[in-house]
Short mmCIF file of C-alpha atoms in Angstrom, two decimals:
data_model
loop_
_atom_site.label_atom_id
_atom_site.label_comp_id
_atom_site.label_asym_id
_atom_site.label_seq_id
_atom_site.Cartn_x
_atom_site.Cartn_y
_atom_site.Cartn_z
CA MET Q 262 -24.80 -4.48 38.67
CA ILE Q 263 -24.18 -1.60 36.17
CA VAL Q 264 -26.39 1.60 35.71
CA LEU Q 265 -26.38 2.37 32.02
CA ARG Q 266 -27.55 6.23 32.49
CA ALA Q 267 -26.47 7.71 29.28
CA GLN Q 268 -25.80 5.77 25.98
CA LYS Q 269 -24.50 8.64 23.69
CA GLY Q 270 -21.48 6.79 22.20
CA PRO Q 271 -20.93 4.45 19.28
CA ALA Q 272 -22.80 1.05 19.59
CA VAL Q 273 -19.68 -0.72 19.55
CA ASP Q 274 -19.02 1.31 22.78
CA ILE Q 275 -22.40 0.12 24.37
CA VAL Q 276 -21.59 -3.68 23.47
CA GLN Q 277 -18.43 -3.40 25.18
CA ALA Q 278 -19.88 -2.00 28.45
CA ILE Q 279 -22.44 -4.74 28.48
CA GLY Q 280 -19.61 -7.28 27.66
CA ARG Q 281 -17.92 -5.96 30.95
CA ALA Q 282 -20.80 -6.48 33.13
CA LEU Q 283 -21.56 -9.89 31.68
CA ARG Q 284 -17.77 -10.90 32.10
CA GLN Q 285 -17.08 -13.05 35.27
CA LYS Q 286 -14.63 -15.92 36.12
CA PRO Q 287 -15.40 -19.61 34.82
CA GLY Q 288 -17.76 -21.46 37.14
CA GLU Q 289 -18.52 -17.96 39.26
CA GLY Q 290 -22.23 -18.52 38.31
CA LYS Q 291 -23.11 -14.98 39.15
CA MET Q 292 -25.87 -13.07 37.58
CA ALA Q 293 -25.29 -9.39 36.11
CA THR Q 294 -27.89 -6.68 36.31
CA LEU Q 295 -28.07 -3.67 34.06
CA ILE Q 296 -30.31 -0.89 35.07
CA VAL Q 297 -31.48 1.59 32.37
CA PRO Q 298 -33.39 4.51 33.59
CA VAL Q 299 -36.13 5.47 31.07
CA PHE Q 300 -37.57 9.31 31.75
CA LEU Q 301 -40.90 9.72 30.23
CA ARG Q 302 -42.53 12.97 29.63
CA ALA Q 303 -45.25 14.50 32.02
CA ASP Q 304 -47.79 13.94 28.81
CA GLU Q 305 -46.66 10.45 28.45
CA ASP Q 306 -48.19 7.14 29.87
CA PRO Q 307 -46.15 3.82 30.11
CA GLU Q 308 -48.29 1.79 27.74
CA ASP Q 309 -47.30 4.51 25.00
CA ILE Q 310 -44.19 2.45 24.46
CA LEU Q 311 -44.55 1.72 20.77
CA THR Q 312 -44.62 5.47 19.84
CA SER Q 313 -42.44 7.20 22.77
CA LYS Q 314 -39.01 8.05 22.12
CA SER Q 315 -38.10 7.93 25.81
CA TYR Q 316 -37.52 4.26 25.55
CA GLY Q 317 -34.58 4.89 23.29
CA PRO Q 318 -31.93 4.31 25.80
CA LEU Q 319 -33.31 0.81 26.15
CA ILE Q 320 -33.62 -0.16 22.87
CA ARG Q 321 -29.89 0.82 22.72
CA VAL Q 322 -28.83 -1.53 25.38
CA LEU Q 323 -31.25 -4.25 23.95
CA ASN Q 324 -29.14 -3.95 20.65
CA GLY Q 325 -26.13 -4.23 22.75
CA LEU Q 326 -27.07 -7.15 24.35
CA ARG Q 327 -28.18 -8.70 21.35
CA ALA Q 328 -24.74 -8.60 20.12
CA HIS Q 329 -23.75 -11.04 23.13
CA ASP Q 330 -26.94 -13.24 23.13
CA GLU Q 331 -28.97 -12.66 19.86
CA ARG Q 332 -31.16 -15.61 20.74
CA ALA Q 333 -32.12 -14.48 24.25
CA VAL Q 334 -33.25 -11.15 23.07
CA GLU Q 335 -35.24 -12.60 20.14
CA MET Q 336 -37.22 -14.99 22.96
CA LEU Q 337 -38.62 -11.58 24.38
CA ALA Q 338 -40.20 -10.93 20.87
CA ILE Q 339 -42.19 -14.37 21.55
CA PRO Q 340 -45.61 -13.80 23.59
CA GLN Q 341 -45.49 -16.07 26.36
CA GLU Q 342 -48.99 -18.32 26.37
CA ASN Q 343 -51.16 -19.22 29.24
CA GLN Q 344 -50.53 -16.02 31.57
CA LYS Q 345 -52.22 -13.33 32.94
CA ARG Q 346 -52.31 -9.92 30.86
CA GLU Q 347 -50.50 -8.18 33.51
CA ILE Q 348 -47.04 -9.90 34.23
CA GLN Q 349 -43.46 -9.19 33.76
CA PRO Q 350 -43.04 -10.23 29.92
CA SER Q 351 -39.91 -12.13 30.21
CA ARG Q 352 -38.73 -15.70 30.45
CA THR Q 353 -36.54 -16.56 33.58
CA ILE Q 354 -33.16 -17.54 33.20
CA GLY Q 355 -30.55 -18.96 35.76
CA LYS Q 356 -31.33 -20.97 38.76
CA PRO Q 357 -34.46 -20.42 40.69
CA PRO Q 358 -34.28 -18.17 44.07
CA ALA Q 359 -34.33 -19.60 47.37
CA GLU Q 360 -37.48 -19.93 49.53
CA GLY Q 361 -38.30 -16.24 50.56
CA GLU Q 362 -36.04 -14.48 48.11
CA ALA Q 363 -37.10 -12.42 45.01
CA GLU Q 364 -37.13 -13.55 41.51
CA SER Q 365 -34.22 -11.82 39.94
CA ARG Q 366 -34.03 -14.26 36.81
CA LEU Q 367 -35.92 -12.27 34.38
CA LEU Q 368 -34.19 -10.96 31.26
CA LEU Q 369 -36.33 -7.96 31.05
CA ARG Q 370 -37.94 -6.45 33.98
CA PHE Q 371 -39.86 -3.35 34.54
CA ALA Q 372 -40.69 -1.21 37.12
CA ALA Q 373 -44.15 -1.81 36.71
CA PRO Q 374 -45.83 -5.01 35.13
CA ARG Q 375 -46.49 -4.70 31.18
CA ASP Q 376 -48.57 -6.61 28.82
CA PRO Q 377 -46.37 -9.03 27.28
CA ALA Q 378 -47.86 -9.09 23.96
CA LEU Q 379 -47.33 -5.15 23.91
CA ILE Q 380 -43.41 -5.93 24.81
CA ALA Q 381 -43.18 -8.44 22.26
CA LYS Q 382 -44.43 -6.39 19.40
CA TRP Q 383 -42.14 -3.42 20.62
CA ILE Q 384 -39.09 -5.66 20.74
CA ASN Q 385 -40.15 -6.72 17.43
CA TYR Q 386 -40.81 -3.48 15.75
CA GLN Q 387 -37.80 -1.38 17.66
CA VAL Q 388 -35.19 -3.87 17.92
CA LEU Q 389 -35.37 -6.92 15.76
CA ASN Q 390 -36.81 -5.56 12.45
CA THR Q 391 -34.78 -2.32 12.76
CA GLU Q 392 -31.65 -4.03 13.21
CA ARG Q 393 -32.53 -6.65 10.49
CA GLN Q 394 -33.67 -3.90 8.02
CA ASP Q 395 -30.61 -1.88 8.48
CA TRP Q 396 -28.40 -4.94 7.75
CA ARG Q 397 -30.30 -5.51 4.63
CA ARG Q 398 -30.06 -2.00 3.34
CA GLY Q 399 -26.50 -2.01 3.97
CA LEU Q 400 -25.60 -5.31 2.38
CA GLU Q 401 -27.81 -4.14 -0.73
CA ALA Q 402 -25.78 -0.72 -0.59
CA ALA Q 403 -22.48 -2.48 -0.69
CA LEU Q 404 -23.70 -5.03 -3.44
CA ARG Q 405 -24.79 -2.03 -5.48
CA TYR Q 406 -21.24 -0.56 -4.98
CA GLN Q 407 -19.43 -3.77 -5.42
CA GLU Q 408 -20.96 -4.29 -8.88
CA ARG Q 409 -20.42 -0.85 -10.32
CA GLU Q 410 -16.75 -0.30 -8.81
CA GLY Q 411 -15.48 -3.87 -8.73
CA GLY Q 412 -14.63 -4.03 -4.91
CA LEU Q 413 -15.59 -2.52 -1.50
CA GLU Q 414 -12.69 0.15 -1.04
CA VAL Q 415 -15.48 2.53 -0.01
CA PRO Q 416 -14.37 6.00 1.45
CA TYR Q 417 -15.88 6.49 4.93
CA ASP Q 418 -18.02 9.51 3.97
CA HIS Q 419 -19.32 7.65 0.88
CA VAL Q 420 -23.11 7.74 0.46
CA GLU Q 421 -24.79 5.12 -1.79
CA GLY Q 422 -27.93 6.79 -2.74
CA ALA Q 423 -29.24 7.86 0.35
CA TYR Q 424 -27.58 5.19 2.40
CA PRO Q 425 -24.41 5.90 4.24
CA LEU Q 426 -22.33 2.95 2.88
CA GLY Q 427 -18.62 4.09 4.03
CA ARG Q 428 -19.80 4.72 7.69
CA TRP Q 429 -21.79 1.39 7.78
CA LEU Q 430 -18.83 -0.57 6.46
CA SER Q 431 -16.81 0.77 9.14
CA ASP Q 432 -18.99 -0.19 11.75
CA GLN Q 433 -19.00 -3.75 10.46
CA ARG Q 434 -15.20 -4.00 10.35
CA ARG Q 435 -15.53 -2.65 14.25
CA ALA Q 436 -17.88 -5.42 14.93
CA PHE Q 437 -15.76 -8.11 13.12
CA ARG Q 438 -12.53 -7.18 14.95
CA ALA Q 439 -14.54 -7.15 18.38
CA GLY Q 440 -15.68 -10.58 17.62
CA GLN Q 441 -19.40 -9.27 17.63
CA MET Q 442 -20.44 -10.57 14.11
CA SER Q 443 -21.90 -13.72 13.23
CA GLY Q 444 -20.17 -15.96 11.00
CA GLU Q 445 -23.33 -15.77 8.52
CA ARG Q 446 -23.01 -11.85 8.20
CA ALA Q 447 -19.09 -12.37 7.99
CA ALA Q 448 -19.41 -14.58 5.10
CA GLU Q 449 -21.91 -12.37 3.25
CA LEU Q 450 -19.55 -9.42 3.52
CA GLU Q 451 -16.47 -11.44 2.56
CA ALA Q 452 -18.53 -12.89 -0.42
CA LEU Q 453 -18.79 -9.04 -1.68
CA GLY Q 454 -14.88 -8.90 -1.17
CA ILE Q 455 -14.74 -6.77 2.04
CA VAL Q 456 -11.24 -6.39 3.38
CA TRP Q 457 -11.33 -6.41 7.14
CA ASP Q 458 -7.84 -4.61 7.55
CA THR Q 459 -7.90 -1.61 5.07
CA ALA Q 460 -4.10 -0.74 6.02
CA ASP Q 461 -3.32 -4.46 4.68
CA ALA Q 462 -5.64 -3.49 1.48
CA GLY Q 463 -3.75 -0.33 0.79
CA PHE Q 464 -0.20 -2.10 1.03
CA GLU Q 465 -1.46 -4.81 -1.28
CA ARG Q 466 -2.58 -2.50 -4.02
CA ASN Q 467 0.88 -0.55 -3.99
CA LEU Q 468 2.55 -4.23 -4.01
CA GLY Q 469 0.74 -4.65 -7.24
CA ALA Q 470 2.03 -1.56 -8.59
CA ALA Q 471 5.84 -2.38 -7.46
CA ARG Q 472 5.49 -5.70 -9.22
CA ALA Q 473 4.20 -4.09 -12.39
CA TYR Q 474 7.24 -1.76 -12.08
CA HIS Q 475 9.53 -4.47 -11.45
CA ALA Q 476 8.19 -6.47 -14.59
CA GLN Q 477 9.13 -3.37 -16.96
CA HIS Q 478 12.44 -2.38 -15.22
CA GLY Q 479 13.89 -5.47 -13.48
CA THR Q 480 14.45 -3.91 -10.32
CA LEU Q 481 12.68 -1.85 -7.47
CA ALA Q 482 15.44 0.54 -7.11
CA ALA Q 483 12.74 3.08 -8.85
CA PRO Q 484 13.29 6.91 -8.54
CA ARG Q 485 11.22 8.97 -6.52
CA HIS Q 486 9.00 10.04 -9.55
CA ALA Q 487 8.35 6.79 -11.12
CA THR Q 488 4.86 5.72 -11.35
CA ALA Q 489 3.13 2.14 -12.24
CA LEU Q 490 -0.69 1.20 -12.62
CA ASP Q 491 -1.49 5.05 -11.97
CA VAL Q 492 0.46 4.66 -8.33
CA ALA Q 493 3.32 6.97 -7.44
CA VAL Q 494 5.32 3.55 -6.54
CA GLY Q 495 8.71 5.74 -6.53
CA GLN Q 496 7.32 7.67 -3.73
CA TRP Q 497 5.78 4.67 -1.81
CA LEU Q 498 9.15 2.48 -2.09
CA THR Q 499 10.74 5.57 -0.74
CA ASN Q 500 8.34 5.94 2.14
CA VAL Q 501 8.29 1.91 3.08
CA ARG Q 502 12.20 1.92 3.14
CA ARG Q 503 12.26 4.66 6.04
CA PRO Q 504 12.49 3.45 9.67
CA GLY Q 505 8.76 2.10 10.62
CA GLY Q 506 7.74 2.59 6.85
CA LEU Q 507 6.41 -1.16 7.05
CA GLY Q 508 4.06 -0.17 10.39
CA ASN Q 509 4.61 -0.37 13.92
CA ASP Q 510 3.41 -4.28 14.29
CA PRO Q 511 6.64 -6.11 14.10
CA VAL Q 512 4.95 -9.27 12.57
CA ARG Q 513 3.08 -7.42 9.84
CA ALA Q 514 6.31 -5.37 9.17
CA GLU Q 515 8.00 -8.61 8.82
CA ARG Q 516 5.55 -9.78 6.50
CA ARG Q 517 5.49 -7.25 4.48
CA ALA Q 518 9.20 -6.85 3.88
CA ALA Q 519 9.24 -10.54 2.67
CA ALA Q 520 6.64 -9.61 0.04
CA LEU Q 521 8.89 -7.01 -1.17
CA ALA Q 522 12.15 -9.40 -1.17
CA ALA Q 523 10.07 -11.82 -2.84
CA ILE Q 524 9.76 -9.36 -6.03
CA ASP Q 525 13.35 -7.74 -5.72
CA GLU Q 526 15.60 -9.08 -2.68
CA ASP Q 527 17.68 -5.50 -3.52
CA TRP Q 528 14.30 -3.54 -2.73
CA ASN Q 529 16.09 -1.74 0.12
CA PRO Q 530 19.54 -0.83 -0.86
CA ALA Q 531 20.23 1.18 2.14
CA GLU Q 532 20.56 -2.33 4.02
CA ARG Q 533 23.48 -3.49 1.63
CA GLY Q 534 25.42 -0.36 2.13
CA TRP Q 535 24.67 1.74 -1.08
CA THR Q 536 22.03 4.01 -2.79
CA VAL Q 537 18.65 3.41 -4.76
CA ASP Q 538 20.57 5.21 -7.62
CA TRP Q 539 23.61 2.73 -7.52
CA GLN Q 540 21.34 -0.18 -7.34
CA ARG Q 541 19.26 0.81 -10.31
CA HIS Q 542 22.29 1.63 -12.55
CA HIS Q 543 24.03 -1.75 -11.66
CA ALA Q 544 20.60 -3.39 -12.50
CA TYR Q 545 20.43 -1.67 -15.89
CA LEU Q 546 24.00 -2.53 -16.50
CA ALA Q 547 23.53 -6.50 -15.57
CA GLN Q 548 20.43 -6.01 -18.08
CA LEU Q 549 22.33 -4.56 -20.97
CA LEU Q 550 25.10 -7.48 -20.63
CA ALA Q 551 22.46 -9.99 -20.55
CA GLU Q 552 20.91 -8.82 -23.49
CA GLY Q 553 24.23 -9.29 -25.54
CA ALA Q 554 25.82 -5.92 -25.41
CA ARG Q 555 29.63 -5.86 -24.96
CA LEU Q 556 31.39 -4.27 -21.90
CA SER Q 557 33.67 -2.18 -23.74
CA ALA Q 558 30.78 -0.75 -26.04
CA ILE Q 559 29.09 0.54 -22.63
CA VAL Q 560 30.31 3.87 -23.08
CA PRO Q 561 29.11 7.39 -21.96
CA GLY Q 562 26.19 8.15 -23.90
CA VAL Q 563 24.73 4.34 -23.46
CA THR Q 564 21.26 4.67 -21.95
CA ARG Q 565 18.42 2.30 -20.64
CA HIS Q 566 15.12 3.68 -19.43
CA GLY Q 567 16.63 7.38 -19.52
CA GLU Q 568 19.52 6.69 -17.57
CA ASP Q 569 23.17 7.08 -18.79
CA VAL Q 570 24.65 3.44 -17.55
CA GLY Q 571 27.77 4.60 -19.71
CA ARG Q 572 28.60 7.28 -17.92
CA TRP Q 573 27.86 5.78 -14.44
CA LEU Q 574 30.05 2.69 -15.47
CA ALA Q 575 32.94 5.18 -16.42
CA THR Q 576 32.69 6.58 -12.65
CA GLN Q 577 32.65 3.20 -11.24
CA ARG Q 578 35.40 2.36 -13.07
CA ARG Q 579 37.37 5.32 -12.03
CA ASP Q 580 36.49 5.47 -8.31
CA PHE Q 581 36.59 1.90 -7.85
CA ASP Q 582 38.56 1.75 -4.67
CA ARG Q 583 35.83 4.13 -3.03
CA LEU Q 584 33.37 1.35 -3.39
CA THR Q 585 32.38 -1.37 -0.60
CA GLU Q 586 33.70 -4.80 -1.03
CA GLU Q 587 30.38 -5.96 -1.83
CA GLN Q 588 29.91 -3.28 -4.57
CA GLN Q 589 33.22 -4.45 -6.21
CA THR Q 590 32.36 -8.00 -6.09
CA ARG Q 591 29.15 -7.44 -7.93
CA LEU Q 592 30.74 -5.13 -10.67
CA ALA Q 593 33.65 -7.85 -10.93
CA ASP Q 594 30.84 -10.77 -11.55
CA LEU Q 595 29.73 -8.44 -14.34
CA GLY Q 596 33.30 -8.35 -15.67
CA VAL Q 597 34.04 -4.63 -14.71
CA LYS Q 598 37.58 -3.79 -13.58
CA LYS Q 599 39.18 -0.77 -11.93
CA ALA Q 600 40.58 1.75 -14.66
CA PRO Q 601 44.17 1.71 -15.15
CA ARG Q 602 45.74 4.47 -13.99
CA ALA Q 603 46.82 7.38 -16.68
CA ARG Q 604 50.31 7.10 -18.25
CA GLN Q 605 52.16 10.11 -17.81
CA THR Q 606 52.73 11.68 -21.20
CA PRO Q 607 56.47 11.70 -21.88
CA ALA Q 608 58.32 14.97 -22.77
CA LYS Q 609 58.26 15.68 -26.06
CA ALA Q 610 61.42 16.90 -28.27
CA PRO Q 611 61.37 20.71 -28.97
CA GLY Q 612 59.49 21.73 -31.91
CA VAL Q 613 56.81 18.87 -31.41
CA SER Q 614 53.29 20.28 -31.06
CA THR Q 615 51.49 19.40 -27.95
CA SER Q 616 48.34 20.79 -29.04
CA GLY Q 617 46.61 17.56 -29.96
CA ARG Q 618 46.76 18.33 -33.64
CA GLY Q 619 49.60 16.09 -34.33
CA PRO Q 620 49.48 12.58 -36.32
CA ALA Q 621 49.06 10.76 -32.89
CA ALA Q 622 45.88 12.82 -31.85
CA PHE Q 623 44.53 12.71 -35.30
CA GLN Q 624 44.82 8.81 -35.11
CA THR Q 625 43.48 8.33 -31.80
CA GLY Q 626 40.33 10.55 -33.35
CA VAL Q 627 39.84 8.08 -35.96
CA GLN Q 628 39.98 5.19 -33.54
CA ALA Q 629 37.56 6.54 -31.68
CA LEU Q 630 34.85 7.20 -34.78
CA ALA Q 631 35.55 3.84 -36.00
CA GLN Q 632 34.72 2.50 -32.62
CA TYR Q 633 31.43 4.29 -32.66
CA ARG Q 634 30.43 3.68 -36.26
CA GLU Q 635 31.21 0.00 -35.65
CA ARG Q 636 29.24 -0.29 -32.16
CA GLU Q 637 25.98 1.79 -33.44
CA GLY Q 638 26.12 0.60 -37.09
CA GLY Q 639 27.19 3.73 -38.75
CA GLY Q 640 26.15 7.30 -38.23
CA LEU Q 641 28.19 10.21 -36.64
CA PRO Q 642 28.13 10.98 -33.10
CA GLY Q 643 26.78 14.55 -31.62
CA ARG Q 644 28.79 17.35 -30.55
CA GLY Q 645 28.77 16.37 -27.07
CA HIS Q 646 29.73 12.68 -27.40
CA VAL Q 647 32.51 11.00 -25.41
CA GLU Q 648 33.97 7.83 -26.66
CA GLU Q 649 35.61 5.62 -24.02
CA LEU Q 650 38.69 3.78 -25.71
CA PRO Q 651 39.85 0.17 -24.77
CA ASP Q 652 42.70 1.77 -22.64
CA GLY Q 653 39.96 3.35 -20.41
CA THR Q 654 40.66 7.03 -21.57
CA ALA Q 655 37.63 9.20 -22.76
CA HIS Q 656 37.84 10.97 -26.12
CA ARG Q 657 35.67 13.84 -26.98
CA THR Q 658 34.86 12.45 -30.50
CA GLY Q 659 32.26 14.87 -31.15
CA VAL Q 660 34.13 17.94 -30.62
CA TRP Q 661 37.23 16.34 -32.56
CA ILE Q 662 34.98 15.93 -35.50
CA VAL Q 663 34.40 19.71 -35.50
CA ASN Q 664 37.57 20.75 -35.16
CA GLN Q 665 38.93 18.65 -37.87
CA LYS Q 666 36.30 20.45 -40.27
CA GLN Q 667 37.40 23.96 -39.05
CA ARG Q 668 40.98 22.78 -40.21
CA ARG Q 669 39.93 20.91 -43.20
CA ASP Q 670 42.30 23.00 -45.50
CA ARG Q 671 45.48 21.92 -43.53
CA LEU Q 672 44.48 18.09 -43.37
CA HIS Q 673 46.76 15.72 -45.62
CA ALA Q 674 45.22 14.03 -48.48
CA ASP Q 675 45.40 10.52 -46.86
CA GLN Q 676 43.46 12.16 -43.32
CA LEU Q 677 40.77 13.52 -45.57
CA ALA Q 678 40.57 9.93 -47.36
CA ALA Q 679 40.40 8.39 -43.56
CA LEU Q 680 37.79 10.77 -42.52
CA ALA Q 681 35.60 10.20 -45.69
CA ALA Q 682 35.88 6.52 -45.17
CA LEU Q 683 34.32 6.92 -41.82
CA GLY Q 684 31.19 8.69 -43.40
CA ILE Q 685 32.03 12.57 -43.03
CA ASP Q 686 30.79 14.00 -46.30
CA TRP Q 687 32.87 17.29 -46.19
CA ALA Q 688 35.90 15.26 -46.31
CA ALA Q 689 34.92 13.42 -49.42
CA LYS Q 690 34.06 16.72 -51.25
CA ALA Q 691 37.31 18.43 -50.18
CA PRO Q 692 39.49 19.42 -53.24
#
């Protein structure tokens, strides 16, 4: 026996309280009794049940009971025939009482006998029709929203017209998770595209943006500021890589990790032992080579998606011994080798210039410029351009051209001709 003295919480809480009262061990055969106090005002009569607000607590309990046994409550709305007017307005349930015992099988018993026709009308008006009308209003509001927005991702505080659709959908999700929704109603909402677990819905939306980013960039090693499909996918990927970023449920977290790995198995580079930045540049280098670029032509200044892959490659060659074994293997698979150690410059004979202006330095500059033009199809590099030569050394080709112009009056004719052949206009015009 449970006394439901106050029912001020959500409807689901009342349903759960009733469920605890009804719960029993299999075969126990006991009968639960719910007592609901109804306090009438001094000016009210018990027969004012159709208009009195004092019966509100009983209405809430009957609605909660209906979630457990809809048919039993609806039976109360059917007036029983061949009965006196003043009776207990309810059919009996369970086994009949033994001789001398009081009747305790009534589904609904009032302290004083009531007119069954009046009770049936009250049940219809206050319980059945009200609940059904609310369901239809909610479903119609959901349909309008779905047709306009293309889905049912409704904010909790959203009001559709005058109907609190966001709150209503939240109540339906709670009822569904608690197993208190009929299959017919669940099917109606699913036909409109409801997502019962909104957390999974948010993950799927971001996962779609991650797929779009990967389709464009070939990797999920996105920088934090990256966006796709109007989603801050870079920040989202940063968040899900953190401990616990895939959720606290281990089964769900494993499922989500598998979904990301299906897009890019290297979606979380930290598990491999390197950074997102390293993974992104490695992916871009692989893409350049797959598109036909020569490794020797990928020098500082060669970019992809705004990233200087050439400069990164030079750093990897220089710091090859600092990389993990797996990083070295991945680079070797692309043909990348450790940069040779710089050779020591032999001591020069007295009188030989070491300023870089000698014939050897000039020839190195011509070689670097010729390499640049062959790769780029002509043109001249900018002042800040650095060209990496086949021996792994870096040549400041842009600065070298500026220096040659400043000292053009001291260049030999063959040197000017070499520069003119490489597209330097001022060398061709020199006297």
